[in-house]
Coordinates of C-alpha atoms and ligand atoms in Angstrom, one line a residue:
X1 CA -58.5 7.6 14.8
X2 CA -61.1 5.0 16.0
X3 CA -59.0 1.9 15.6
X4 CA -60.0 0.4 19.0
X5 CA -63.4 -0.2 17.6
X6 CA -62.0 -2.9 15.3
X7 CA -59.3 -4.2 17.6
X8 CA -61.7 -4.7 20.4
X9 CA -64.8 -5.7 18.5
X10 CA -64.3 -7.6 15.3
X11 CA -66.5 -10.6 16.0
X12 CA -69.0 -9.6 13.3
X13 CA -66.4 -9.6 10.5
X14 CA -64.7 -12.8 11.8
X15 CA -68.0 -14.7 12.2
X16 CA -69.1 -13.8 8.7
X17 CA -65.8 -14.9 7.3
X18 CA -67.0 -18.5 7.7
X19 CA -69.9 -17.8 5.3
X20 CA -69.3 -18.2 1.5
X21 CA -72.5 -16.4 0.7
X22 CA -72.0 -13.9 -2.1
X23 CA -74.9 -11.7 -0.9
X24 CA -73.3 -11.1 2.5
X25 CA -69.8 -10.0 1.4
X26 CA -67.3 -9.1 4.2
X27 CA -64.6 -7.7 2.0
X28 CA -64.2 -7.8 -1.7
X29 CA -61.3 -6.7 -3.9
X30 CA -61.4 -5.1 -7.3
X31 CA -58.6 -5.6 -9.8
X32 CA -58.1 -4.4 -13.4
X33 CA -56.9 -6.7 -16.2
X34 CA -53.1 -6.4 -16.8
X35 CA -51.7 -5.0 -20.1
X36 CA -48.2 -6.4 -19.9
X37 CA -46.4 -9.4 -18.5
X38 CA -45.0 -7.2 -15.8
X39 CA -48.4 -5.9 -14.8
X40 CA -49.7 -9.5 -14.9
X41 CA -47.0 -10.6 -12.4
X42 CA -47.9 -7.7 -10.0
X43 CA -51.6 -8.5 -10.3
X44 CA -51.0 -12.2 -9.4
X45 CA -48.7 -11.3 -6.5
X46 CA -51.6 -9.2 -5.2
X47 CA -54.2 -11.9 -5.8
X48 CA -52.1 -14.5 -4.0
X49 CA -51.4 -12.2 -1.1
X50 CA -55.1 -11.3 -0.6
X51 CA -56.5 -14.8 -1.3
X52 CA -56.1 -16.1 2.3
X53 CA -58.3 -13.3 3.6
X54 CA -61.2 -15.2 2.1
X55 CA -62.9 -12.3 0.4
X56 CA -66.5 -12.7 -0.6
X57 CA -65.5 -12.2 -4.2
X58 CA -62.9 -10.5 -6.3
X59 CA -63.9 -8.5 -9.3
X60 CA -62.1 -7.7 -12.6
X61 CA -63.0 -4.5 -14.4
X62 CA -63.9 -4.3 -18.1
X63 CA -63.2 -1.5 -20.5
X64 CA -66.1 0.6 -21.7
X65 CA -66.7 -0.5 -25.3
X66 CA -65.3 -3.9 -24.6
X67 CA -61.6 -2.8 -25.0
X68 CA -60.5 -5.3 -22.3
X69 CA -62.8 -8.1 -23.3
X70 CA -60.1 -10.7 -23.8
X71 CA -57.9 -9.6 -20.9
X72 CA -60.8 -9.4 -18.5
X73 CA -62.0 -12.8 -19.6
X74 CA -58.5 -14.3 -19.3
X75 CA -58.0 -12.9 -15.8
X76 CA -61.4 -14.0 -14.6
X77 CA -60.9 -17.5 -16.0
X78 CA -57.4 -17.8 -14.4
X79 CA -58.9 -16.8 -11.1
X80 CA -61.5 -19.5 -11.5
X81 CA -58.9 -22.2 -12.5
X82 CA -56.1 -21.4 -10.2
X83 CA -57.5 -20.0 -7.0
X84 CA -60.2 -20.7 -4.4
X85 CA -61.7 -17.2 -5.1
X86 CA -65.1 -16.4 -6.4
X87 CA -64.6 -14.1 -9.4
X88 CA -67.1 -11.4 -10.4
X89 CA -66.7 -10.2 -13.9
X90 CA -67.4 -6.5 -14.6
X91 CA -69.3 -6.1 -17.8
X92 CA -70.2 -2.9 -19.7
X93 CA -72.6 -2.4 -22.6
X94 CA -71.7 1.0 -24.0
X95 CA -70.6 0.9 -27.6
X96 CA -71.3 -2.8 -28.0
X97 CA -73.9 -4.6 -30.0
X98 CA -76.4 -6.6 -28.0
X99 CA -75.3 -9.9 -29.6
X100 CA -71.7 -9.3 -28.7
X101 CA -72.6 -8.6 -25.1
X102 CA -74.8 -11.6 -25.0
X103 CA -71.9 -13.7 -26.2
X104 CA -69.7 -12.5 -23.4
X105 CA -72.4 -13.3 -20.9
X106 CA -72.9 -16.8 -22.3
X107 CA -69.1 -17.4 -22.4
X108 CA -68.9 -16.4 -18.7
X109 CA -71.6 -18.8 -17.7
X110 CA -70.0 -21.6 -19.7
X111 CA -66.7 -20.9 -18.1
X112 CA -68.2 -21.2 -14.6
X113 CA -68.5 -17.5 -13.7
X114 CA -71.6 -16.9 -11.6
X115 CA -71.2 -13.2 -10.6
X116 CA -71.3 -10.1 -12.9
X117 CA -71.0 -6.5 -12.0
X118 CA -73.3 -5.0 -14.6
X119 CA -72.4 -1.5 -15.7
X120 CA -73.3 0.8 -18.5
X121 CA -69.7 2.1 -19.0
X122 CA -68.5 5.6 -19.5
X123 CA -69.2 7.5 -22.7
X124 CA -66.4 7.0 -25.4
X125 CA -65.1 10.6 -24.6
X126 CA -64.5 9.5 -21.0
X127 CA -66.4 10.3 -17.8
X128 CA -68.7 13.3 -18.1
X129 CA -68.8 13.2 -21.9
X130 CA -72.0 12.9 -23.9
X131 CA -73.5 9.5 -23.8
X132 CA -75.5 8.0 -26.7
X133 CA -76.6 4.4 -26.6
X134 CA -75.9 2.3 -29.7
X135 CA -79.1 1.5 -31.7
X136 CA -78.3 -2.1 -31.6
X137 CA -76.9 -2.1 -28.0
X138 CA -78.1 -2.2 -24.4
X139 CA -78.8 1.4 -23.4
X140 CA -78.2 1.1 -19.7
X141 CA -77.1 -1.0 -16.8
X142 CA -80.8 -1.8 -16.2
X143 CA -81.2 -3.3 -19.7
X144 CA -77.8 -5.1 -19.3
X145 CA -79.0 -6.6 -16.0
X146 CA -82.2 -7.8 -17.6
X147 CA -80.3 -9.3 -20.5
X148 CA -77.9 -11.2 -18.1
X149 CA -80.8 -12.7 -16.3
X150 CA -82.5 -13.7 -19.6
X151 CA -79.3 -15.6 -20.4
X152 CA -78.4 -17.3 -17.2
X153 CA -79.2 -17.0 -13.4
X154 CA -76.1 -15.0 -12.5
X155 CA -75.8 -12.9 -9.2
X156 CA -75.8 -9.4 -10.6
X157 CA -74.2 -6.5 -8.7
X158 CA -74.4 -2.9 -9.9
X159 CA -72.8 0.5 -9.4
X160 CA -74.3 3.2 -7.1
X161 CA -73.2 6.8 -6.6
X162 CA -73.4 8.4 -3.2
X163 CA -72.5 11.8 -4.5
X164 CA -74.7 11.4 -7.6
X165 CA -73.7 10.1 -11.0
X166 CA -72.2 13.0 -13.1
X167 CA -74.9 12.6 -15.8
X168 CA -77.8 12.4 -13.4
X169 CA -80.1 15.4 -12.8
X170 CA -80.5 14.5 -9.1
X171 CA -79.8 11.9 -6.4
X172 CA -83.5 10.9 -6.6
X173 CA -83.2 10.2 -10.2
X174 CA -80.1 8.0 -9.4
X175 CA -82.2 6.1 -6.8
X176 CA -85.0 5.6 -9.4
X177 CA -82.3 4.2 -11.7
X178 CA -81.1 1.9 -8.9
X179 CA -84.6 0.7 -8.3
X180 CA -85.0 -0.1 -11.9
X181 CA -81.7 -2.1 -11.8
X182 CA -83.1 -4.0 -8.8
X183 CA -86.4 -4.7 -10.6
X184 CA -84.3 -6.1 -13.4
X185 CA -82.5 -8.4 -10.9
X186 CA -79.6 -6.6 -9.3
X187 CA -78.9 -8.0 -5.9
X188 CA -76.1 -5.8 -4.5
X189 CA -75.1 -2.2 -5.1
X190 CA -71.3 -1.3 -4.9
X191 CA -70.6 2.3 -4.4
X192 CA -68.3 4.6 -6.3
X193 CA -65.4 5.6 -4.0
X194 CA -66.0 8.6 -1.7
X195 CA -64.3 10.4 1.2
X196 CA -67.2 12.4 2.5
X197 CA -68.7 9.9 4.8
X198 CA -71.7 12.1 5.7
X199 CA -72.6 12.2 2.0
X200 CA -72.5 8.4 1.8
X201 CA -74.6 8.0 5.0
X202 CA -77.2 10.6 3.7
X203 CA -77.3 8.7 0.4
X204 CA -77.7 5.4 2.2
X205 CA -80.6 6.7 4.3
X206 CA -82.3 8.1 1.2
X207 CA -81.9 4.8 -0.6
X208 CA -83.4 2.9 2.4
X209 CA -86.3 5.4 2.6
X210 CA -87.0 4.8 -1.0
X211 CA -87.7 1.2 -0.1
X212 CA -84.4 -0.3 -1.4
X213 CA -83.4 -3.2 0.7
X214 CA -80.4 -4.8 -1.1
X215 CA -76.9 -4.5 0.4
X216 CA -75.2 -1.2 -0.5
X217 CA -71.4 -1.9 -0.2
X218 CA -69.1 1.1 0.4
X219 CA -66.3 1.3 -2.2
X220 CA -63.1 2.1 -0.5
X221 CA -60.2 3.7 -2.4
X222 CA -56.9 3.8 -0.5
X223 CA -55.2 7.0 -1.8
X224 CA -51.5 6.8 -2.4
X225 CA -51.4 9.1 -5.5
X226 CA -53.2 12.2 -4.3
X227 CA -52.7 14.1 -7.5
X228 CA -54.2 11.2 -9.6
X229 CA -57.1 10.9 -7.1
X230 CA -57.9 14.7 -7.6
X231 CA -58.2 14.2 -11.3
X232 CA -60.3 11.0 -11.0
X233 CA -62.6 12.5 -8.3
X234 CA -63.2 15.6 -10.6
X235 CA -64.3 13.3 -13.4
X236 CA -66.6 11.3 -11.1
X237 CA -67.7 14.4 -9.2
X238 CA -66.7 12.8 -5.9
X239 CA -65.8 15.4 -3.3
X240 CA -62.2 15.6 -2.1
X241 CA -62.6 17.1 1.4
X242 CA -60.3 19.9 2.4
X243 CA -58.9 17.8 5.3
X244 CA -57.8 15.2 2.8
X245 CA -56.0 17.8 0.6
X246 CA -54.4 19.3 3.7
X247 CA -53.2 15.8 4.8
X248 CA -51.4 15.2 1.6
X249 CA -50.1 18.7 1.2
X250 CA -46.3 18.9 0.5
X251 CA -45.9 15.1 0.2
X252 CA -45.6 14.8 -3.6
X253 CA -42.1 13.5 -3.2
X254 CA -42.7 11.4 -0.2
X255 CA -44.3 8.2 -1.4
X256 CA -43.8 6.3 1.9
X257 CA -45.6 8.8 4.0
X258 CA -48.4 9.0 1.5
X259 CA -48.8 5.2 1.8
X260 CA -49.0 5.3 5.5
X261 CA -51.6 8.1 5.4
X262 CA -53.5 6.2 2.7
X263 CA -53.8 3.2 5.1
X264 CA -54.8 5.4 8.0
X265 CA -57.4 7.3 6.1
X266 CA -59.0 4.1 4.7
X267 CA -59.0 2.5 8.2
X268 CA -60.7 5.5 9.6
X269 CA -63.3 5.5 6.9
X270 CA -64.0 1.8 7.4
X271 CA -64.1 2.3 11.2
X272 CA -66.6 5.1 10.9
X273 CA -68.7 3.0 8.6
X274 CA -68.5 0.0 10.9
X275 CA -69.8 2.3 13.7
X276 CA -72.7 3.1 11.5
X277 CA -73.5 -0.6 11.0
X278 CA -71.6 -1.3 7.8
X279 CA -69.4 -4.4 7.7
X280 CA -69.0 -5.1 4.0
X281 CA -66.3 -3.2 2.2
X282 CA -65.3 -3.3 -1.5
X283 CA -61.6 -2.3 -2.0
X284 CA -60.4 -0.6 -5.2
X285 CA -57.0 -2.3 -5.0
X286 CA -55.3 -0.9 -8.1
X287 CA -53.7 -4.3 -8.3
X288 CA -51.6 -3.7 -5.2
X289 CA -52.0 -5.9 -2.2
X290 CA -49.9 -4.6 0.6
X291 CA -51.9 -1.6 1.7
X292 CA -55.3 -3.3 1.4
X293 CA -53.9 -6.4 3.1
X294 CA -52.8 -4.3 6.1
X295 CA -56.1 -2.5 6.2
X296 CA -58.0 -5.8 6.3
X297 CA -55.9 -7.0 9.1
X298 CA -56.9 -3.9 11.1
X299 CA -60.5 -4.7 10.2
X300 CA -60.1 -8.0 12.0
X301 CA -59.7 -10.3 9.1
X302 CA -57.1 -13.0 9.4
X303 CA -55.7 -15.6 7.0
X304 CA -57.5 -18.8 6.2
X305 CA -55.7 -21.8 4.8
X306 CA -56.2 -21.8 1.0
Ligands
LIG401 P1 -76.6 3.2 -15.2 O1 -76.9 2.6 -14.0 O2 -77.2 2.7 -16.5 O3 -76.9 4.7 -15.3 C1 -76.0 5.7 -14.8 C2 -76.8 7.0 -14.8 O4 -77.3 7.3 -16.1 C3 -78.0 7.1 -13.9 O5 -77.6 7.3 -12.6 C4 -78.8 8.1 -14.6 O6 -78.4 9.3 -14.3 C5 -78.6 7.9 -16.0 N1 -79.6 6.9 -16.5 C6 -79.5 5.6 -16.6 N2 -80.7 5.0 -17.1 C7 -81.5 6.0 -17.4 C8 -82.8 6.1 -17.8 N3 -83.5 5.0 -18.2 N4 -83.3 7.3 -18.0 C9 -82.6 8.5 -17.7 N5 -81.3 8.4 -17.1 C10 -80.8 7.2 -17.0 N6 -66.8 1.5 -15.9 C11 -66.2 0.7 -16.8 O7 -66.0 1.1 -18.0 N7 -65.7 -0.6 -16.5 C12 -65.8 -1.1 -15.2 O8 -65.3 -2.2 -15.0 C13 -66.4 -0.3 -14.3 N8 -66.6 -0.7 -13.0 C14 -67.3 0.1 -12.1 C15 -67.5 -0.5 -10.8 C16 -68.2 0.3 -9.8 C17 -68.5 -0.3 -8.5 C18 -68.8 1.5 -10.2 C19 -69.6 2.3 -9.2 C20 -68.6 2.1 -11.5 C21 -67.8 1.3 -12.4 N9 -67.6 1.8 -13.7 C22 -66.9 1.0 -14.6 C23 -68.1 3.1 -14.1 C24 -69.5 3.1 -14.8 O9 -69.4 2.4 -16.0 C25 -69.9 4.6 -15.1 O10 -70.1 5.2 -13.9 C26 -71.0 4.8 -16.0 O11 -71.0 6.2 -16.4 C27 -72.4 4.5 -15.5 O12 -72.6 3.2 -15.3 P2 -73.8 2.6 -14.5 O13 -73.7 1.1 -14.6 O14 -73.9 3.1 -13.2 O15 -75.0 3.1 -15.4

């Protein structure tokens, strides 16, 4: 464990915590829109717990095909109305007509949203299924990003894939797609979760060599449900290293130890990345605050008055 790196040297993160600039995020938190009143209560506990850490933004996911359109919108709006946080709305275009997507974009601008995470969305059959754009829809995140900018001057963030997007023939192709998204106006790349840090660093180096200068923010997924992670990672083609599998071996019935390990693994990942010069992290919270909150404290973040 390389904890002392953070405990002894957290000035970069602390100093940046005074800056509200969206393009220099320190940490950001991703939530999904709740389906039930109970889930909504859990989400809001998480938001309230994480709010004083002054994240650069908090994002709310959007179902491919617009399945969560209302719930995402409601959640984003409530964040705007009731918190000091800067919300970023995820938006997908798969399976939707251009005019419907445009209406969502315009609604967000009217509501006061200024940040969008622009994504194509997974094929209707799920990750890895065959993708066919709708004839009257936007075909890719590139087209979506351009459309967003045609409608209003949002800050647009996009997804990047350190271990290659499952549908992509090569990493170089992915990097070409990223460059097209930047040409269309994307300002930040947020990565798919990963555990193979070398793969992430190699990807980042290739991206920089290709002339990409926008921030590439590592997406950090604290793993408490290892079996669930294995399924998700298989679909996304993210590697689950043998050391991680070994760590969680025999712990299926020991949720508490899994949680402690999840925190330790995420802290170590962030510490290694910090050592490589990264100090912006995007956390996939799964709407739970405690683990991410503790990880952030180790990273040197402290509460601000809200
Ligand atoms: P794109 O950038 O459009 O492309 C993905 C891949 O498709 C490319 O890498 C390339 O291989 C191929 N491709 C694209 N354009 C071309 C082209 N012109 N020619 C040839 N090939 C091309 N999904 C959701 O449904 N809701 C969410 O809220 C959500 N949030 C996410 C957040 C992050 C940070 C990330 C990384 C992913 C998220 N996703 C979400 C998943 C995302 O929708 C899927 O990974 C989807 O399959 C690809 O979306 P994209 O925006 O990366 O697509």
